[in-house]
Coordinates of N, CA, C and O in Angstrom, one line a residue:
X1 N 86.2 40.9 175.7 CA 85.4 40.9 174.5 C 86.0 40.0 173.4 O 85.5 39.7 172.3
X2 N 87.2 39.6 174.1 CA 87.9 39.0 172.2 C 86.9 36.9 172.3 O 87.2 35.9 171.6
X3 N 85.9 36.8 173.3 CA 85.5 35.6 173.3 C 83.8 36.0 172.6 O 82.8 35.4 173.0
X4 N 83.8 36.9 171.9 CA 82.3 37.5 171.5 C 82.5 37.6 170.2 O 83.6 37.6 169.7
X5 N 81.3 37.7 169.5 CA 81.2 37.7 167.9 C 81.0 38.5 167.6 O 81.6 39.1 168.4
X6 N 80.6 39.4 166.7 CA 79.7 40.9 166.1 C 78.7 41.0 166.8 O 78.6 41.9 167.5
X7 N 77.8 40.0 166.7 CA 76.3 39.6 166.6 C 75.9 39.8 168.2 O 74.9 40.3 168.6
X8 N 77.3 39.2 169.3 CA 76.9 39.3 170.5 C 77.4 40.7 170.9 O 76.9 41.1 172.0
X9 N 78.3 41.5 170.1 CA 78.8 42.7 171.1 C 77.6 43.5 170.5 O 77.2 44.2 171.4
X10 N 76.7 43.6 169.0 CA 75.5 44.3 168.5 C 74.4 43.8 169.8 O 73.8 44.4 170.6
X11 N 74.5 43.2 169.7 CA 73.1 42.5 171.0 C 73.2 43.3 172.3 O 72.4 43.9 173.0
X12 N 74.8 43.1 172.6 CA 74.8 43.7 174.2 C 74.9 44.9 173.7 O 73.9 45.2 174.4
X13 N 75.1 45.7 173.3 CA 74.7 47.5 172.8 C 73.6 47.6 172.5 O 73.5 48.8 172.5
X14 N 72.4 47.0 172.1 CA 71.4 47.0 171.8 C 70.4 46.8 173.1 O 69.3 47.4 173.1
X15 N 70.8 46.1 174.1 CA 70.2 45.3 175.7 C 70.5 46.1 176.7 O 70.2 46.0 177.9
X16 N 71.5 47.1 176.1 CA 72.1 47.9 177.1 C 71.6 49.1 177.3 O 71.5 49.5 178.5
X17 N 71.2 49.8 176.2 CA 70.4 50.9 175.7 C 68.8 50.9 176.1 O 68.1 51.8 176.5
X18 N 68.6 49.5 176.0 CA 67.1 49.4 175.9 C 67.0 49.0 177.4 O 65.9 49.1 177.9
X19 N 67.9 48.8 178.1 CA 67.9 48.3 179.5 C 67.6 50.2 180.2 O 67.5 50.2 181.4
X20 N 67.5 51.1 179.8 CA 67.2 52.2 180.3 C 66.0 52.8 179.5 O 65.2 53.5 180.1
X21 N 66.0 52.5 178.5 CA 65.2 53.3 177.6 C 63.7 52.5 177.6 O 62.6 53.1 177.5
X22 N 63.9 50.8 177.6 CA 62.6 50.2 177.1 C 62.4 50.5 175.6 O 61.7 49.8 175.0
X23 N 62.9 51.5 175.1 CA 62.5 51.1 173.5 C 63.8 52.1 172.9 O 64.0 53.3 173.3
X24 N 64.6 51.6 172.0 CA 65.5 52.0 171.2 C 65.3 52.5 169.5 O 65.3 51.6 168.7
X25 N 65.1 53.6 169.0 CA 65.4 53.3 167.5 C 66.6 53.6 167.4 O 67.4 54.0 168.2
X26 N 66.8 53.2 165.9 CA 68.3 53.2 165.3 C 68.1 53.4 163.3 O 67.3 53.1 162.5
X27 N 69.1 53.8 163.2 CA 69.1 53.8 161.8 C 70.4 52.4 161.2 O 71.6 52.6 161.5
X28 N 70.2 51.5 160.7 CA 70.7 50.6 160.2 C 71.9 50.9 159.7 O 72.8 50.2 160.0
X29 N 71.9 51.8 159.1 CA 73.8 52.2 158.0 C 74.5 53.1 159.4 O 75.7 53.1 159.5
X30 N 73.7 53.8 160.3 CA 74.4 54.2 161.4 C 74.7 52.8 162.6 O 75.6 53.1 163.5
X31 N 74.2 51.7 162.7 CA 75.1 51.2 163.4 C 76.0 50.5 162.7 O 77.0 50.1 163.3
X32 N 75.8 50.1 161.2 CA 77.0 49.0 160.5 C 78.1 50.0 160.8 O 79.2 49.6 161.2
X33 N 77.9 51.2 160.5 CA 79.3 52.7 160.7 C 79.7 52.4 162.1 O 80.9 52.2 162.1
X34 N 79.0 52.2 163.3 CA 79.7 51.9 164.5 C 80.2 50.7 164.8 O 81.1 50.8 165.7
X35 N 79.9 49.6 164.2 CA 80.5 48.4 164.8 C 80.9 48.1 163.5 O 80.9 46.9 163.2
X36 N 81.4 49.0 162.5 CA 82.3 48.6 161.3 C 81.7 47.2 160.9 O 82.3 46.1 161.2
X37 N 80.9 47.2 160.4 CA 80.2 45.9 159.8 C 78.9 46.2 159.0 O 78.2 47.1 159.3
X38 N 78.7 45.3 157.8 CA 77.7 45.3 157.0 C 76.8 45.7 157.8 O 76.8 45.8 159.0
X39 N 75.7 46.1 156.8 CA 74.3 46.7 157.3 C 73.8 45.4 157.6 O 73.4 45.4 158.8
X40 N 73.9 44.4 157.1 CA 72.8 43.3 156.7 C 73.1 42.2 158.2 O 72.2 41.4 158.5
X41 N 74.6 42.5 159.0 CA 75.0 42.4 160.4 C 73.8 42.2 161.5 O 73.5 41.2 162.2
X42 N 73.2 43.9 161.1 CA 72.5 44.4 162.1 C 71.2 43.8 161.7 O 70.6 43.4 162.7
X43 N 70.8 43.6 160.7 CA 69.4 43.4 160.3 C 69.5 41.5 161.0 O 68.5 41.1 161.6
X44 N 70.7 40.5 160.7 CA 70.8 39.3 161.4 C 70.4 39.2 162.6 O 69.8 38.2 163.0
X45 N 70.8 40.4 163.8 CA 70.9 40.5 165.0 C 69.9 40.7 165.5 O 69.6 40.3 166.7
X46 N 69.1 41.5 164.7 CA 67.7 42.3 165.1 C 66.6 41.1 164.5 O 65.4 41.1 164.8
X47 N 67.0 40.1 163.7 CA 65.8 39.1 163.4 C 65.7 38.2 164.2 O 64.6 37.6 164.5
X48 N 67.6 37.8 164.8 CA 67.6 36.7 166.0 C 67.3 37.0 167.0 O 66.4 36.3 167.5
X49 N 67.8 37.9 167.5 CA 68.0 38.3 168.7 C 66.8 39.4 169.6 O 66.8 39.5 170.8
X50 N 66.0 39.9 168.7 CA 65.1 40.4 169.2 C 63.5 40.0 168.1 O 62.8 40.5 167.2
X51 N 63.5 39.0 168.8 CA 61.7 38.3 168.3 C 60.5 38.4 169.3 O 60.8 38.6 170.5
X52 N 59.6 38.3 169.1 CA 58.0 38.4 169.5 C 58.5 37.0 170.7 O 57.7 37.0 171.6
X53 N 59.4 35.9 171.0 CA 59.4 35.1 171.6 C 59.9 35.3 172.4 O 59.6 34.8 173.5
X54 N 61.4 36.2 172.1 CA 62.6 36.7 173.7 C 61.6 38.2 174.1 O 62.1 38.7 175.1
X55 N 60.6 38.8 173.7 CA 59.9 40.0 174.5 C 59.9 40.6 173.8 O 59.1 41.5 174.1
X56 N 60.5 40.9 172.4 CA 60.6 42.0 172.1 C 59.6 42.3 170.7 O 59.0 41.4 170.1
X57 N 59.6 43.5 170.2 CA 58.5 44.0 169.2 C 60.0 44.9 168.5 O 61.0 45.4 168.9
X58 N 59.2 44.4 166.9 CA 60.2 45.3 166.3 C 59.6 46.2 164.9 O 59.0 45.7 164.0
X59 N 59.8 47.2 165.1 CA 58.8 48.3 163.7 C 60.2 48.8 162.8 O 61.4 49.0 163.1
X60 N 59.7 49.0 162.1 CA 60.5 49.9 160.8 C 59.2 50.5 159.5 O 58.1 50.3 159.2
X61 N 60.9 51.6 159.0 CA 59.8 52.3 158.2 C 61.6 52.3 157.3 O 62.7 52.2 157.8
X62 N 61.2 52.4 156.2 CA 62.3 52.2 154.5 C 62.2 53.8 154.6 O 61.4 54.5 155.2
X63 N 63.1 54.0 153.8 CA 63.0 55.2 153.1 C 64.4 56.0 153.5 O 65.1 55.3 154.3
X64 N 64.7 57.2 153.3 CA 66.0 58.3 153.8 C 65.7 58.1 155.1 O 66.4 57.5 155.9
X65 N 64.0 58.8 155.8 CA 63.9 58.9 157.0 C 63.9 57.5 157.3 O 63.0 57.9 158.1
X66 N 64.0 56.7 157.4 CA 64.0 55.2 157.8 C 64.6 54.8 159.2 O 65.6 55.3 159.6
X67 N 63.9 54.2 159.7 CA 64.8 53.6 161.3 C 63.8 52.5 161.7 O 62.7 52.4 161.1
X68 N 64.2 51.4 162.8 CA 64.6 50.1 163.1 C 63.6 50.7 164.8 O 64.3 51.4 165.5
X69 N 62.6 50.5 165.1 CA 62.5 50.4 166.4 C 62.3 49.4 167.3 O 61.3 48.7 167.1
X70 N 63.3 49.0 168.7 CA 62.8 47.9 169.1 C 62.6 48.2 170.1 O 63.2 49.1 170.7
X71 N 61.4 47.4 170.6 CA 60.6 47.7 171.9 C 60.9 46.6 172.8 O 61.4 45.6 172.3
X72 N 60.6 46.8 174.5 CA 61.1 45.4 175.1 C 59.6 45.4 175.3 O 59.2 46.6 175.4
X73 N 58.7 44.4 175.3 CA 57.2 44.0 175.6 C 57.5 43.8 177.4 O 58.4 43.2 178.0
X74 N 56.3 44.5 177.8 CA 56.1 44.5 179.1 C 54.5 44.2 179.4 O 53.6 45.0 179.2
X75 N 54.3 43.0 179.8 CA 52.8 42.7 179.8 C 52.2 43.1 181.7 O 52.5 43.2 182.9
X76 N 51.3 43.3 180.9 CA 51.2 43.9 182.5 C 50.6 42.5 183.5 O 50.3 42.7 184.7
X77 N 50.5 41.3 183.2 CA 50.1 40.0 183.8 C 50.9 39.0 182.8 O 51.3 39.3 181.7
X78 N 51.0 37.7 183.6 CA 51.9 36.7 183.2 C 50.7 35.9 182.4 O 51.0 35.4 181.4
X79 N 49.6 35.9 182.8 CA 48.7 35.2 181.7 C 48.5 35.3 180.8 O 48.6 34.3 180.1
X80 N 48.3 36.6 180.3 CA 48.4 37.5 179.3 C 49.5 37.2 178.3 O 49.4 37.1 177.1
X81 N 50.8 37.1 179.0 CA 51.8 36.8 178.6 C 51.7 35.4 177.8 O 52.2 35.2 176.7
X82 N 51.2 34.5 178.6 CA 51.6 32.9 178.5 C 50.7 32.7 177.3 O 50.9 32.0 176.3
X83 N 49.3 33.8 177.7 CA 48.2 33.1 176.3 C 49.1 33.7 175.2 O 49.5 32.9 174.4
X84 N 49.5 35.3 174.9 CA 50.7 35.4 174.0 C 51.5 34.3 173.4 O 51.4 34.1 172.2
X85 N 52.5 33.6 174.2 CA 53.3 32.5 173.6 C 52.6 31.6 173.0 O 52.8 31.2 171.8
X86 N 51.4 31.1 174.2 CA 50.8 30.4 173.1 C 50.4 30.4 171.9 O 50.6 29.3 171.3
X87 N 49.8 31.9 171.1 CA 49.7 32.2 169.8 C 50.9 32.0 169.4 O 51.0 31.4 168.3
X88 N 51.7 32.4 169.9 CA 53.0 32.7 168.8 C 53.2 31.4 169.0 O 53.7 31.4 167.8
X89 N 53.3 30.2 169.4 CA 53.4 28.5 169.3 C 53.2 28.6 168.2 O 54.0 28.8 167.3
X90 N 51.5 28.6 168.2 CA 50.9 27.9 167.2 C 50.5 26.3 166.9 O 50.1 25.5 167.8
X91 N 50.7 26.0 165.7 CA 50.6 24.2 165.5 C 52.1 24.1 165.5 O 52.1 23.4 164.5
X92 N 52.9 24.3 165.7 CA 54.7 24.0 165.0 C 55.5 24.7 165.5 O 55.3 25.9 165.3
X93 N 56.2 24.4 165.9 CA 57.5 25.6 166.8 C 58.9 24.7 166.4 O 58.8 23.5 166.6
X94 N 60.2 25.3 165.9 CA 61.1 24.8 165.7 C 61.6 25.1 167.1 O 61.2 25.9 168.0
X95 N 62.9 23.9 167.2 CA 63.8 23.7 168.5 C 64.1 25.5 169.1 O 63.8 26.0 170.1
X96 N 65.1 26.3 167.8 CA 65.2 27.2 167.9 C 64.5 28.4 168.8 O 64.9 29.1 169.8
X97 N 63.2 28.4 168.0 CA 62.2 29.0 169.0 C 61.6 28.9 170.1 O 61.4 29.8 170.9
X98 N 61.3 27.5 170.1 CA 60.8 26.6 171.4 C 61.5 27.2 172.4 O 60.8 27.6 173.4
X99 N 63.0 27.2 172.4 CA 64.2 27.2 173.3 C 64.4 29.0 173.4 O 64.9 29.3 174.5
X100 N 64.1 30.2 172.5 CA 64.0 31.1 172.8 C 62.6 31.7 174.2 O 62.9 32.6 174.9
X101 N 61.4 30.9 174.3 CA 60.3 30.8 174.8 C 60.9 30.8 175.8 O 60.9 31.7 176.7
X102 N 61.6 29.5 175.8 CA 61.9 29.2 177.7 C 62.6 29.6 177.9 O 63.0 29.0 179.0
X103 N 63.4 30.4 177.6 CA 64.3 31.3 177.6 C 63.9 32.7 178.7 O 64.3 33.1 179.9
X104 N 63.0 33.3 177.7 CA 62.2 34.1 178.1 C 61.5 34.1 179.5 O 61.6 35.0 180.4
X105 N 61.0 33.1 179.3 CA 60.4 32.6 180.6 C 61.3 32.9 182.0 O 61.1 33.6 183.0
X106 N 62.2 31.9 181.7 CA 63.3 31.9 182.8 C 64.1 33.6 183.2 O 64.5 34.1 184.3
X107 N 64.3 34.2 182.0 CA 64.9 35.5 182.1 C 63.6 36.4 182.9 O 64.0 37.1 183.8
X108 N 62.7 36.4 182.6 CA 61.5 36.8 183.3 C 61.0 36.4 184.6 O 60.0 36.9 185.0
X109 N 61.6 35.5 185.2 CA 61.5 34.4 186.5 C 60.0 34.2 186.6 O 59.4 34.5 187.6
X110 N 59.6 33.7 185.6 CA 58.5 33.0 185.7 C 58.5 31.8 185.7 O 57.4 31.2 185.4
X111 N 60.0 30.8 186.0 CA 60.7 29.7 186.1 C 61.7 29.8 186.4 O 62.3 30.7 186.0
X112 N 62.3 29.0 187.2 CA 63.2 28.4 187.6 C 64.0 27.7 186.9 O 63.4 26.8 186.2
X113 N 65.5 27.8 186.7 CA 66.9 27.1 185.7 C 65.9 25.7 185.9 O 65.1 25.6 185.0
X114 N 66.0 24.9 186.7 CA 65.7 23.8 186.8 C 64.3 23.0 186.2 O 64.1 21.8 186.1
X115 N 63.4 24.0 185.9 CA 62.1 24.3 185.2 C 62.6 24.1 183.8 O 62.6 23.0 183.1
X116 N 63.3 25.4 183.3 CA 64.1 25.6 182.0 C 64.7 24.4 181.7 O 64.2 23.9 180.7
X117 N 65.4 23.8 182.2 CA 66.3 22.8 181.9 C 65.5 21.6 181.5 O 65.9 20.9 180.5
X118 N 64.3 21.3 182.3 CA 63.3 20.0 182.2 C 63.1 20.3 180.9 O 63.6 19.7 179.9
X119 N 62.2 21.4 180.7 CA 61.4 21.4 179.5 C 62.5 21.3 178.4 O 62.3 20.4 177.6
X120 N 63.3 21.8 178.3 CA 64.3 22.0 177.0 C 64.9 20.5 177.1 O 64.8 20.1 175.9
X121 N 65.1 20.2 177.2 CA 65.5 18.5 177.6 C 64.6 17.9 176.7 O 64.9 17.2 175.7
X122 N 63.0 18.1 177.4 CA 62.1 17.3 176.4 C 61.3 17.7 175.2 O 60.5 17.0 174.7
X123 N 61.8 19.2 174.8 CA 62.0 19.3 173.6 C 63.0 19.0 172.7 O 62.8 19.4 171.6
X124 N 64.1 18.5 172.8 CA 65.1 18.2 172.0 C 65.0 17.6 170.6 O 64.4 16.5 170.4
X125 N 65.6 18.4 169.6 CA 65.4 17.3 168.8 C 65.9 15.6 169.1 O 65.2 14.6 169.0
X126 N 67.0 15.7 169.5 CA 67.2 14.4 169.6 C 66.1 13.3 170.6 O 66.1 12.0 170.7
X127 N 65.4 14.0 171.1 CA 64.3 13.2 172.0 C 63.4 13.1 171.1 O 62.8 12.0 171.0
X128 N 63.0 13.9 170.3 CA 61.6 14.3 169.4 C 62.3 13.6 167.5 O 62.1 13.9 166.4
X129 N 63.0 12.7 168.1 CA 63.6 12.3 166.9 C 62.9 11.3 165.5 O 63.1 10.1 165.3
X130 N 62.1 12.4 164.8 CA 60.6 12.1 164.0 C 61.0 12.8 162.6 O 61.9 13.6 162.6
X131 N 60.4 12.4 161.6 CA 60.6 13.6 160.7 C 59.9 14.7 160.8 O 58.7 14.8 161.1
X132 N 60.8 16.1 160.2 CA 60.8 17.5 160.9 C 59.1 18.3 160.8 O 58.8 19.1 161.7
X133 N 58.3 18.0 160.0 CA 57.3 18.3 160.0 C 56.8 17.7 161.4 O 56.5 18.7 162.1
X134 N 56.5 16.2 162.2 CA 55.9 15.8 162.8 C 56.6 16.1 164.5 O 56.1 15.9 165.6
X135 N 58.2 16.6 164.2 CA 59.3 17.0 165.4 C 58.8 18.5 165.6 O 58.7 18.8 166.8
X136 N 58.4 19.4 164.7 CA 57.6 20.8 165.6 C 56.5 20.6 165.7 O 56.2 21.8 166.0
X137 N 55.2 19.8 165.6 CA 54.1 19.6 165.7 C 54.0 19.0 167.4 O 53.2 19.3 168.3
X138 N 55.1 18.0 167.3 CA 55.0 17.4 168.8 C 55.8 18.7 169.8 O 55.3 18.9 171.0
X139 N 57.0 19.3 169.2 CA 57.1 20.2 169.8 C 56.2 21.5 170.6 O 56.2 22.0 171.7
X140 N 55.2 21.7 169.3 CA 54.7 22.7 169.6 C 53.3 22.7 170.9 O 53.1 23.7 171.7
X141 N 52.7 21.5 170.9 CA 52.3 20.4 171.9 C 52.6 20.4 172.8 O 51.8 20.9 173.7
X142 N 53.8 19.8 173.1 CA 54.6 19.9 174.6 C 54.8 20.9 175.1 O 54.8 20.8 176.4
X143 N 55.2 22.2 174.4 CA 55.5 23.5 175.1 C 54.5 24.2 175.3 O 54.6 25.0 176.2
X144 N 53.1 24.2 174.4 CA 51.8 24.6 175.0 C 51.3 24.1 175.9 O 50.3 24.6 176.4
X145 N 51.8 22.9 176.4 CA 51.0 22.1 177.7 C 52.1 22.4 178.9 O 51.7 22.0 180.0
X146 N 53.5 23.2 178.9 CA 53.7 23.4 179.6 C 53.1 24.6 180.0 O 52.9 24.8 181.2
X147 N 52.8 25.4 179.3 CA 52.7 27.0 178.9 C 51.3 27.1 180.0 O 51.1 27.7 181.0
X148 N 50.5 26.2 179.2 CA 49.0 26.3 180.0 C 49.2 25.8 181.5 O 48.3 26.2 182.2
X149 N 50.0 25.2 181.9 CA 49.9 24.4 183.3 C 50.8 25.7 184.1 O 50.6 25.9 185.3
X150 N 52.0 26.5 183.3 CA 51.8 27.4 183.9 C 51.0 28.5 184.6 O 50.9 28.9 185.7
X151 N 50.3 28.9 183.1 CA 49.2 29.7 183.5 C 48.3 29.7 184.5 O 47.9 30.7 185.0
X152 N 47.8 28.1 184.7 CA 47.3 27.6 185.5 C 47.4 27.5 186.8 O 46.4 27.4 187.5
X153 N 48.8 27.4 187.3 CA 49.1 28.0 188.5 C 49.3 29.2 188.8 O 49.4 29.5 190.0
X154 N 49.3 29.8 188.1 CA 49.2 31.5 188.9 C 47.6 32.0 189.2 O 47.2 32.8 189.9
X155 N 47.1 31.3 188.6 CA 45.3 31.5 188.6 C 45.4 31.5 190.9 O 44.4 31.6 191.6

């Protein structure tokens, strides 16, 4: 563990739980108390690391009673799935996100490393090297036209 950060040992306790459970709540000031770290830690971890793009769904409610729920998304078809990413594209997708997608994808073997690897290649910023308004517009472009040609083959 001494080659891991906060953020990655919060993640794998978090993937590890939900790896049985499918859906975890938690109360925020009870995990900064376990991994002896700011609240605001967990709240980083849970915005990066679990988005609508790597699978996951996340709910909360404020207050005393307050808790953090994260769900892992299980679609019951890969189309379903793919027209999903597609919304969440949209017109503009940063590198960031783009690369969490295919991510997904590949963790879900709905691709192949060597699939993953093409596409993220030709999203790069440095390939898409435009100013940043017109670098996630073309991004978001290329990763819906992979998205759909996926879909397309499972048809």
């Amino acid at each position: 563990m001494n080659n891991q950060n906060m953020s990655d040992i919060i993640e794998a306790y978090l993937k590890k739980v939900l790896g049985t459970d499918e859906q975890v709540e938690i109360r925020r000031s009870e995990m900064a108390n376990r991994f002896n770290c700011v609240p605001s830690q967990i709240n980083y971890v849970i915005n990066t690391r679990f988005t609508v793009q790597q699978g996951y769904l996340v709910e909360s409610k404020r207050g005393g009673g307050g808790y953090i729920r994260i769900i892992k998304v299980k679609l019951l078809d890969e189309a379903e799935m793919l027209d999903m990413l597609i919304d969440v594209v949209g017109d503009k997708i940063s590198q960031r996100n783009a690369f969490s997608i295919v991510e997904t994808l590949y963790e879900d073997n709905m691709i192949a490393k060597r699939e993953a690897d093409l596409m993220l290649s030709a999203m790069e910023k440095s390939v898409l090297s435009l100013d940043s308004k017109l670098e996630h517009e073309l991004r978001a472009r290329i990763l819906i036209a992979f998205l759909n040609n996926l879909k397309y083959e499972q048809s």
